[in-house]
Tab-separated table of C-alpha atoms in Angstrom:
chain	number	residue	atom	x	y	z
A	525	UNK	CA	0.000	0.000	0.000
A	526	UNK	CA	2.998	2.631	1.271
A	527	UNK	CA	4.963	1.562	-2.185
A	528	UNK	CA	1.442	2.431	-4.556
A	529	UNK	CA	1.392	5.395	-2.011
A	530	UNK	CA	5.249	7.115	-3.949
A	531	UNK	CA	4.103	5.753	-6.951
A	532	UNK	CA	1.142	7.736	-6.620
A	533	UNK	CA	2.981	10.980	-5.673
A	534	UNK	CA	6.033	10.647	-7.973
A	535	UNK	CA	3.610	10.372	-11.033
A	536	UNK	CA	1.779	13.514	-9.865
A	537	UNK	CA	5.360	15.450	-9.732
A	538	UNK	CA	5.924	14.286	-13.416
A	539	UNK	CA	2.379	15.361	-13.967
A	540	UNK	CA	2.598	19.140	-12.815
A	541	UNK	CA	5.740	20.453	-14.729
A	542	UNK	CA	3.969	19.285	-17.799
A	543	UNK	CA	1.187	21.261	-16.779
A	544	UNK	CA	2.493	24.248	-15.931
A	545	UNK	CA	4.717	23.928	-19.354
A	546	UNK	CA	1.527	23.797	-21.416
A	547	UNK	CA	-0.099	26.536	-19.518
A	548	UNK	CA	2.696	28.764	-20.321
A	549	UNK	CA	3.316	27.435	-24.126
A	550	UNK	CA	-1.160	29.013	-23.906
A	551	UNK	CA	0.148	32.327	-22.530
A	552	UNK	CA	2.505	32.675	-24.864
A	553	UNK	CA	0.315	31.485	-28.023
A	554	UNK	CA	-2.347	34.440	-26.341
A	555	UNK	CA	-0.312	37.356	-26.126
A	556	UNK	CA	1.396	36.688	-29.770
A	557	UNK	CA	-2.198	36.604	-31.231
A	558	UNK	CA	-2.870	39.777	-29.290
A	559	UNK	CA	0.061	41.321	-30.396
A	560	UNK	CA	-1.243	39.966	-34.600
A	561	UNK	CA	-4.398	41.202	-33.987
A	562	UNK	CA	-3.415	44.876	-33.233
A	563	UNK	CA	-1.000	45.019	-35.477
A	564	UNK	CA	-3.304	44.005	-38.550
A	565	UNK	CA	-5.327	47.773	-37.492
A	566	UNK	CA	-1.454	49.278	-37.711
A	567	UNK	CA	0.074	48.259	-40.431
A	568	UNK	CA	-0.050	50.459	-43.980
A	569	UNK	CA	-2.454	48.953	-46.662
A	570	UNK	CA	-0.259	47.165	-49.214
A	571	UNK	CA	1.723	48.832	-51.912
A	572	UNK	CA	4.263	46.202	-52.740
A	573	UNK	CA	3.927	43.138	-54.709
A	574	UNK	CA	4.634	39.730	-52.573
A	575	UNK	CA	6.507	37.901	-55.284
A	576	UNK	CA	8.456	40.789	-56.989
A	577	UNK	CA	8.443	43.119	-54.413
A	578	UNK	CA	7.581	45.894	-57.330
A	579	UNK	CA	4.941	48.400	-56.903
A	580	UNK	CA	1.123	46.613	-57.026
A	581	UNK	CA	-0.735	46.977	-60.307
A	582	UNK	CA	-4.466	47.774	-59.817
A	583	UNK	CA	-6.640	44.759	-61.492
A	584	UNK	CA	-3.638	41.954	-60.574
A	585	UNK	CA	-3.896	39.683	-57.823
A	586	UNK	CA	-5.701	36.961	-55.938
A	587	UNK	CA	-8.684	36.994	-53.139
A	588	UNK	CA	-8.421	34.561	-50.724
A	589	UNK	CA	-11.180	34.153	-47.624
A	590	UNK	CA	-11.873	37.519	-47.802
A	591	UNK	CA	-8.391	39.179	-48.293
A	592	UNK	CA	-7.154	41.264	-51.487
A	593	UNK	CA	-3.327	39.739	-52.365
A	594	UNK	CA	-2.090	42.451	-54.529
A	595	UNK	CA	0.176	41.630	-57.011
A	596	UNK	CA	2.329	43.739	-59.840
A	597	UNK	CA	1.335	41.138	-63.272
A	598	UNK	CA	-1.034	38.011	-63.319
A	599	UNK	CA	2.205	35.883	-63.177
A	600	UNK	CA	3.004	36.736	-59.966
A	601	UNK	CA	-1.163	36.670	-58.918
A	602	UNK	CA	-0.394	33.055	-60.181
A	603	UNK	CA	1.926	31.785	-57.687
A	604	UNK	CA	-0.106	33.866	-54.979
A	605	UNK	CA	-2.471	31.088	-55.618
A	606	UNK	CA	-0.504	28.177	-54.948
A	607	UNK	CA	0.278	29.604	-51.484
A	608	UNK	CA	-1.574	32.750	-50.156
A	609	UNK	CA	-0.396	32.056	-46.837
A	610	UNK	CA	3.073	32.927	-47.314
A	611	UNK	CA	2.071	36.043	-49.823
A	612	UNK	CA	0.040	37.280	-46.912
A	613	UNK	CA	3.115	36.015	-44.195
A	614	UNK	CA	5.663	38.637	-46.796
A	615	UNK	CA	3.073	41.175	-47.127
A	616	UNK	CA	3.022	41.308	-43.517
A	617	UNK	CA	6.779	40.965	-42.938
A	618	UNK	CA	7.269	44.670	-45.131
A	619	UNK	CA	4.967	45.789	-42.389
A	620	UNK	CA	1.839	46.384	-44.604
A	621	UNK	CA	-1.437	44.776	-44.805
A	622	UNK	CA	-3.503	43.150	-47.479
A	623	UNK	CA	-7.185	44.662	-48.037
A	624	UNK	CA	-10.150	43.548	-47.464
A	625	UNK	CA	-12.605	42.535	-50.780
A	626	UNK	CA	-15.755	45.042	-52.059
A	627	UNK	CA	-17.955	44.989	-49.638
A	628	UNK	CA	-16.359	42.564	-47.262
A	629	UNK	CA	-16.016	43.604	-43.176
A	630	UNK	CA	-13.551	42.454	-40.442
A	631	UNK	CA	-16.074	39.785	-38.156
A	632	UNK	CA	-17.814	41.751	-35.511
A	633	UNK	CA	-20.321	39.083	-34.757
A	634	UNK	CA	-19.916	35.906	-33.355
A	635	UNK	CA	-21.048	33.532	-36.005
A	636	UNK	CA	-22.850	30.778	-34.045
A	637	UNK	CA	-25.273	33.065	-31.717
A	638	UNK	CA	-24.854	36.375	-33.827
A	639	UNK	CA	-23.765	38.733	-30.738
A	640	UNK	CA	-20.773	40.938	-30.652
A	641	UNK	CA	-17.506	38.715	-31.163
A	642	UNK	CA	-14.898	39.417	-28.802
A	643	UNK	CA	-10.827	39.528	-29.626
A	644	UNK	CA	-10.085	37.368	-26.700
A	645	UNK	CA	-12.560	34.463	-26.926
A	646	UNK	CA	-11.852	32.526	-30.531
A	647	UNK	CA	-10.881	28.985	-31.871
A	648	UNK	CA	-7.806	28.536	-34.889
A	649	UNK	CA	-8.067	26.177	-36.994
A	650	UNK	CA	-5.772	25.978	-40.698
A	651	UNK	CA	-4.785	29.623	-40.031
A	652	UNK	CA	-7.935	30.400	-39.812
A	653	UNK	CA	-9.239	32.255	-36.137
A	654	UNK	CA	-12.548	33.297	-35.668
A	655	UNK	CA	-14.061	34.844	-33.076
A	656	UNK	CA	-17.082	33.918	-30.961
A	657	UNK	CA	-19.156	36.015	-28.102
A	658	UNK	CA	-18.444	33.037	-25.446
A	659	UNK	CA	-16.382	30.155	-24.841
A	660	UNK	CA	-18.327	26.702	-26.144
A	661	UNK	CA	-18.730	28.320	-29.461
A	662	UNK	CA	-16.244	27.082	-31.388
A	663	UNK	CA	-17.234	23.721	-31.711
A	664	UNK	CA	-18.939	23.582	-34.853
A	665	UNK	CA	-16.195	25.913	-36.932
A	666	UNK	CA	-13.021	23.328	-35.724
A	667	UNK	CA	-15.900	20.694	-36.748
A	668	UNK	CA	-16.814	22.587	-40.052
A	669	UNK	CA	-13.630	25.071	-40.711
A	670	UNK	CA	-14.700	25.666	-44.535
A	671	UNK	CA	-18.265	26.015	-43.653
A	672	UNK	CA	-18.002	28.664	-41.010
A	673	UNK	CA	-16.079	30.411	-43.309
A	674	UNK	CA	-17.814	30.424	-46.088
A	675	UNK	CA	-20.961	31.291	-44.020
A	676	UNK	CA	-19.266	34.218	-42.563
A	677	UNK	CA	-18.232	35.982	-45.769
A	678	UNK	CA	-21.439	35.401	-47.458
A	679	UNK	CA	-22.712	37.980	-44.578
A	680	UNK	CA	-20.184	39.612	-45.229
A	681	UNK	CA	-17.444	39.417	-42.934
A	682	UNK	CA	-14.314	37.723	-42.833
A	683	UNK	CA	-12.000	36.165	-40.330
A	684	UNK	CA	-8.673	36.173	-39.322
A	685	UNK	CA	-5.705	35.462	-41.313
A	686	UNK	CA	-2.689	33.988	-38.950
A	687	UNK	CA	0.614	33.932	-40.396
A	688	UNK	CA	2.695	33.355	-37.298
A	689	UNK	CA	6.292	32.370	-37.937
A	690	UNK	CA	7.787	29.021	-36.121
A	691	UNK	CA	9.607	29.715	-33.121
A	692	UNK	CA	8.216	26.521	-30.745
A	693	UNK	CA	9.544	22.926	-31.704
A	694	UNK	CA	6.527	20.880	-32.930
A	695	UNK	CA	7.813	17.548	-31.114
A	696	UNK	CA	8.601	19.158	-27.443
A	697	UNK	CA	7.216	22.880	-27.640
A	698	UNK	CA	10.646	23.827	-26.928
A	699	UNK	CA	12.521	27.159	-28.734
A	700	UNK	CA	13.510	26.341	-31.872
A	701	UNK	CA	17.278	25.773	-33.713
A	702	UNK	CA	17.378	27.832	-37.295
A	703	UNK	CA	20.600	25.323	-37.332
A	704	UNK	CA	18.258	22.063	-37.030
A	705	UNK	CA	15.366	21.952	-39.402
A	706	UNK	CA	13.707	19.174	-42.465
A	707	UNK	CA	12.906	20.431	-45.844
A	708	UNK	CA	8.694	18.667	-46.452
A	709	UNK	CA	6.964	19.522	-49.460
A	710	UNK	CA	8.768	22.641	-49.909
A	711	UNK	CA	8.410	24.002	-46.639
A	712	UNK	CA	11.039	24.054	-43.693
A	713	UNK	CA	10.160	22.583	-40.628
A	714	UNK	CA	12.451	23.496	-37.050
A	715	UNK	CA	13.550	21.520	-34.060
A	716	UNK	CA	14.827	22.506	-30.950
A	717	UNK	CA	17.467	19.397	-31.303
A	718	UNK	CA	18.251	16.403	-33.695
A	719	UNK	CA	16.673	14.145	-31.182
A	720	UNK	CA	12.592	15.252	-31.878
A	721	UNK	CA	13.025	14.651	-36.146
A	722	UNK	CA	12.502	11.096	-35.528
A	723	UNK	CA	9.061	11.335	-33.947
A	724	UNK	CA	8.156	13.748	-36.529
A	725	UNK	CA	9.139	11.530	-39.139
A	726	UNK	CA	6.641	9.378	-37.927
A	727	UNK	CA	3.663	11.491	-38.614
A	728	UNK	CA	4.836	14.412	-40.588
A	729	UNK	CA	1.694	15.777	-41.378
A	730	UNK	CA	-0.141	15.780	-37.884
A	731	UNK	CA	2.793	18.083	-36.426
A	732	UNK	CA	2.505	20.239	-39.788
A	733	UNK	CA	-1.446	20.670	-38.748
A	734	UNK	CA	-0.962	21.283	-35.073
A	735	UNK	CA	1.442	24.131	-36.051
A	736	UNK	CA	-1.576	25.311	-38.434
A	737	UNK	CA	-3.477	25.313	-35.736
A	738	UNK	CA	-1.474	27.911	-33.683
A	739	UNK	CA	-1.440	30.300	-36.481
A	740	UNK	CA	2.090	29.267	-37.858
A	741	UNK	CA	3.252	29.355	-41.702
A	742	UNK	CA	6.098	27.489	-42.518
A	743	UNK	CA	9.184	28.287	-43.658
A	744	UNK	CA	9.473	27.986	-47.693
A	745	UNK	CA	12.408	25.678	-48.646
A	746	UNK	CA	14.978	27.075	-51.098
């Protein structure tokens, strides 16, 4: 009984560093969408091209959920299709901000009860964060990501574009090496050490969607 007794404890010890890990890996993830969030109503509209860095042409580009990617020629609107995320991610990076579509809003409603969303209460999923009025409402967009969406902007309104950068290794949730990294499908993914590729190995593409789900675009390779 005494012996079960230590097992007991010791297992809780192990227990509550994890926790208090993960509760400050939340913190963190909370106060860098805070940070996104007002800095999307600072930045300067977009002027330069995400591909060519050239001055936008009026006409060119690509809308994606909502957002106007500006571009300088169709061929560069062209590979703004294959990956808006990181167009939006460089647009972002020369401290400017893509527009919002005719007759499209940023969401002030919370699209499950209709009352006034709130910047603090909001579920991620693909990049995606919307916001809700209360906590319980997210179910049904990390159930139906595309419909919510789609939903949204046909009143109208569209959500939230996350292009975090990687800083958190995907294996441990530990800071990240720029040294240690794995080229996958064109994108560059980090470690904190050589030890965690392994385990990713195993299941590339569930660690690739968790880090989706915080908001992060990868890396491209090359």
């Amino acid at each position: 009984m005494k012996r079960q007794f230590w097992i007991l404890i010791f297992c809780l010890c192990l227990l509550i560093p994890a926790s208090a890990s993960e509760k400050a890996d939340s913190e963190k993830m909370k106060e860098q969408i805070t940070a996104e969030l007002k800095a999307m109503k600072e930045r300067k509209p977009q002027t330069k091209c995400p591909i060519s860095g050239a001055p936008v042409t009026e006409g060119a580009g690509f809308t994606y959920l909502g957002y106007q990617i500006k571009t300088c020629c169709e061929k560069c609107a062209e590979k703004v299709k294959k990956d808006p995320l990181s167009a939006v991610l460089k647009i972002r990076q020369n401290n400017e901000e893509p527009a919002l579509a005719k007759g499209v809003t940023h969401q002030t409603t919370c699209p499950i009860m209709g009352s006034p969303a709130k910047d603090t209460v909001y579920g991620i999923k693909n990049n995606i964060l919307v916001k809700y009025c209360c906590p319980g409402c997210d179910a049904k967009f990390k159930n139906d990501p595309s419909g919510t969406v789609k939903a949204m902007l046909e009143k109208g309104q569209a959500p939230v574009l996350l292009t975090l950068t990687q800083s958190q290794c995907p294996v441990s949730g530990n800071p990240i090496s720029k040294k240690i990294f794995i080229e996958h499908k064109g994108k560059k993914i980090y470690f904190c050490c050589e030890e965690c590729k392994p385990e990713f190995k195993k299941n590339p593409e569930k660690f690739i969607q968790s880090l989706s789900d915080e908001g992060v675009v990868l890396e491209n390779a090359g």
